[in-house]
Short mmCIF file of the C-alpha atoms (twelve columns), coordinates in Angstrom:
data_MODEL
# 
_entry.id   MODEL 
# 
loop_
_atom_site.group_PDB 
_atom_site.id 
_atom_site.type_symbol 
_atom_site.label_atom_id 
_atom_site.label_alt_id 
_atom_site.label_comp_id 
_atom_site.label_asym_id 
_atom_site.label_seq_id 
_atom_site.Cartn_x 
_atom_site.Cartn_y 
_atom_site.Cartn_z 
_atom_site.pdbx_PDB_model_num 
ATOM 1   C CA . MET A 1   -26.439 -50.945 -15.912 1 
ATOM 2   C CA . PRO A 2   -23.608 -53.167 -14.664 1 
ATOM 3   C CA . SER A 3   -20.400 -51.407 -13.807 1 
ATOM 4   C CA . ARG A 4   -18.175 -54.487 -13.915 1 
ATOM 5   C CA . SER A 5   -18.039 -57.876 -15.583 1 
ATOM 6   C CA . ALA A 6   -16.003 -61.094 -15.526 1 
ATOM 7   C CA . GLY A 7   -15.068 -63.807 -17.964 1 
ATOM 8   C CA . TRP A 8   -13.986 -67.321 -19.189 1 
ATOM 9   C CA . LEU A 9   -15.847 -70.378 -18.107 1 
ATOM 10  C CA . ALA A 10  -14.582 -73.843 -19.047 1 
ATOM 11  C CA . LEU A 11  -17.672 -75.927 -19.721 1 
ATOM 12  C CA . TYR A 12  -16.017 -79.203 -20.712 1 
ATOM 13  C CA . PRO A 13  -12.394 -80.123 -21.449 1 
ATOM 14  C CA . ASP A 14  -12.649 -79.162 -25.143 1 
ATOM 15  C CA . VAL A 15  -15.620 -76.773 -25.039 1 
ATOM 16  C CA . TYR A 16  -15.226 -73.211 -23.808 1 
ATOM 17  C CA . GLY A 17  -17.565 -70.353 -23.234 1 
ATOM 18  C CA . LYS A 18  -17.558 -66.874 -21.777 1 
ATOM 19  C CA . LEU A 19  -19.730 -66.110 -18.796 1 
ATOM 20  C CA . LEU A 20  -20.449 -62.427 -18.286 1 
ATOM 21  C CA . VAL A 21  -21.294 -61.642 -14.655 1 
ATOM 22  C CA . ASP A 22  -22.335 -58.432 -12.937 1 
ATOM 23  C CA . ALA A 23  -19.655 -58.159 -10.252 1 
ATOM 24  C CA . ASP A 24  -21.874 -56.001 -8.031  1 
ATOM 25  C CA . THR A 25  -24.811 -58.439 -7.899  1 
ATOM 26  C CA . ARG A 26  -22.836 -61.590 -8.871  1 
ATOM 27  C CA . LEU A 27  -25.652 -62.511 -11.246 1 
ATOM 28  C CA . PRO A 28  -24.970 -63.901 -14.724 1 
ATOM 29  C CA . ILE A 29  -25.741 -61.580 -17.635 1 
ATOM 30  C CA . GLU A 30  -24.704 -63.494 -20.769 1 
ATOM 31  C CA . LEU A 31  -23.184 -66.848 -21.760 1 
ATOM 32  C CA . TRP A 32  -21.417 -67.126 -25.102 1 
ATOM 33  C CA . ALA A 33  -19.969 -70.192 -26.802 1 
ATOM 34  C CA . GLY A 34  -16.373 -70.126 -27.986 1 
ATOM 35  C CA . ARG A 35  -13.363 -67.933 -27.313 1 
ATOM 36  C CA . ASP A 36  -13.593 -65.132 -29.874 1 
ATOM 37  C CA . ALA A 37  -13.321 -61.456 -28.929 1 
ATOM 38  C CA . GLU A 38  -16.226 -60.169 -31.014 1 
ATOM 39  C CA . GLN A 39  -19.103 -61.285 -28.749 1 
ATOM 40  C CA . PRO A 40  -17.927 -59.411 -25.643 1 
ATOM 41  C CA . ALA A 41  -16.809 -56.449 -27.788 1 
ATOM 42  C CA . ALA A 42  -20.271 -56.181 -29.362 1 
ATOM 43  C CA . TRP A 43  -21.971 -56.472 -25.962 1 
ATOM 44  C CA . LEU A 44  -19.732 -53.785 -24.468 1 
ATOM 45  C CA . ARG A 45  -20.435 -51.452 -27.411 1 
ATOM 46  C CA . THR A 46  -24.169 -51.727 -26.727 1 
ATOM 47  C CA . HIS A 47  -23.645 -51.204 -22.950 1 
ATOM 48  C CA . PRO A 48  -21.434 -48.118 -22.750 1 
ATOM 49  C CA . GLY A 49  -21.795 -47.734 -18.953 1 
ATOM 50  C CA . VAL A 50  -19.253 -50.464 -18.137 1 
ATOM 51  C CA . LYS A 51  -16.305 -48.798 -16.404 1 
ATOM 52  C CA . VAL A 52  -14.341 -51.719 -14.898 1 
ATOM 53  C CA . VAL A 53  -13.922 -55.192 -16.376 1 
ATOM 54  C CA . CYS A 54  -12.508 -58.035 -14.312 1 
ATOM 55  C CA . ARG A 55  -10.930 -60.710 -16.492 1 
ATOM 56  C CA . ASP A 56  -8.348  -63.466 -16.717 1 
ATOM 57  C CA . GLY A 57  -5.050  -63.043 -18.555 1 
ATOM 58  C CA . SER A 58  -6.367  -64.042 -21.979 1 
ATOM 59  C CA . LEU A 59  -5.188  -61.860 -24.868 1 
ATOM 60  C CA . VAL A 60  -8.500  -62.544 -26.634 1 
ATOM 61  C CA . HIS A 61  -10.356 -61.216 -23.605 1 
ATOM 62  C CA . ARG A 62  -8.145  -58.134 -23.524 1 
ATOM 63  C CA . GLN A 63  -8.750  -57.476 -27.219 1 
ATOM 64  C CA . GLY A 64  -12.531 -57.857 -26.927 1 
ATOM 65  C CA . ILE A 65  -12.682 -55.471 -23.984 1 
ATOM 66  C CA . THR A 66  -10.365 -52.959 -25.652 1 
ATOM 67  C CA . ASP A 67  -12.457 -53.038 -28.838 1 
ATOM 68  C CA . GLY A 68  -15.804 -52.811 -27.044 1 
ATOM 69  C CA . ALA A 69  -14.977 -50.489 -24.146 1 
ATOM 70  C CA . PRO A 70  -11.652 -48.758 -24.793 1 
ATOM 71  C CA . ASP A 71  -12.016 -46.506 -21.735 1 
ATOM 72  C CA . ALA A 72  -12.885 -49.332 -19.317 1 
ATOM 73  C CA . VAL A 73  -10.282 -50.258 -16.729 1 
ATOM 74  C CA . GLN A 74  -9.236  -53.913 -17.014 1 
ATOM 75  C CA . VAL A 75  -8.314  -55.709 -13.798 1 
ATOM 76  C CA . SER A 76  -7.256  -59.261 -13.046 1 
ATOM 77  C CA . ASP A 77  -9.776  -61.583 -11.440 1 
ATOM 78  C CA . ARG A 78  -9.049  -62.846 -7.925  1 
ATOM 79  C CA . PHE A 79  -8.073  -66.382 -8.966  1 
ATOM 80  C CA . HIS A 80  -5.566  -65.261 -11.590 1 
ATOM 81  C CA . LEU A 81  -4.210  -62.518 -9.344  1 
ATOM 82  C CA . TRP A 82  -3.434  -65.066 -6.611  1 
ATOM 83  C CA . GLN A 83  -2.123  -67.546 -9.169  1 
ATOM 84  C CA . GLY A 84  0.286   -64.935 -10.556 1 
ATOM 85  C CA . LEU A 85  1.404   -63.897 -7.076  1 
ATOM 86  C CA . SER A 86  1.939   -67.523 -6.069  1 
ATOM 87  C CA . LYS A 87  4.037   -68.209 -9.161  1 
ATOM 88  C CA . GLY A 88  6.099   -65.074 -8.550  1 
ATOM 89  C CA . VAL A 89  6.813   -66.024 -4.927  1 
ATOM 90  C CA . SER A 90  7.657   -69.570 -6.002  1 
ATOM 91  C CA . ASP A 91  10.076  -68.282 -8.662  1 
ATOM 92  C CA . VAL A 92  11.813  -65.974 -6.172  1 
ATOM 93  C CA . ALA A 93  12.057  -68.781 -3.604  1 
ATOM 94  C CA . ALA A 94  13.575  -71.133 -6.209  1 
ATOM 95  C CA . TYR A 95  16.071  -68.452 -7.252  1 
ATOM 96  C CA . CYS A 96  17.027  -67.766 -3.632  1 
ATOM 97  C CA . LYS A 97  17.398  -71.465 -2.915  1 
ATOM 98  C CA . ASP A 98  19.763  -71.903 -5.852  1 
ATOM 99  C CA . THR A 99  21.661  -68.650 -5.433  1 
ATOM 100 C CA . CYS A 100 21.538  -67.803 -1.733  1 
ATOM 101 C CA . GLY A 101 21.707  -71.400 -0.541  1 
ATOM 102 C CA . HIS A 102 25.256  -71.820 -1.833  1 
ATOM 103 C CA . ALA A 103 26.365  -68.614 -0.149  1 
ATOM 104 C CA . TRP A 104 24.660  -69.620 3.104   1 
ATOM 105 C CA . HIS A 105 26.441  -72.981 3.252   1 
ATOM 106 C CA . ASN A 106 29.816  -71.369 2.449   1 
ATOM 107 C CA . LEU A 107 29.732  -68.920 5.362   1 
ATOM 108 C CA . PRO A 108 32.544  -69.313 7.887   1 
ATOM 109 C CA . PRO A 109 31.482  -70.749 11.243  1 
ATOM 110 C CA . THR A 110 30.476  -68.177 13.790  1 
ATOM 111 C CA . THR A 111 32.085  -67.884 17.153  1 
ATOM 112 C CA . GLN A 112 29.768  -67.875 20.095  1 
ATOM 113 C CA . ASN A 113 30.350  -65.620 23.087  1 
ATOM 114 C CA . PRO A 114 30.285  -67.491 26.422  1 
# 
């Protein structure tokens, strides 16, 4: 019984599917067409041993997991975790550049000790 699983797979630009993977073995379990929440919810209902689900930020994914395994812990997948962290750091850097940069350039000159 898999303890974890992971999600969305873009097959072609306009065609999506969900790839369910056992995170322990990294082997595929199921491949579903489309983006609806019912397929993963139904699978999770028939496999009650799933305790942790690794997923992207999709609300549809969240709903399917919540419906199918309400007690499972949902965690972000590595790609989306790094993507979110990168965006957060970029936003802070942009804010600091705009806000702190003006203050930095307006500081009085320092006197150097000989």
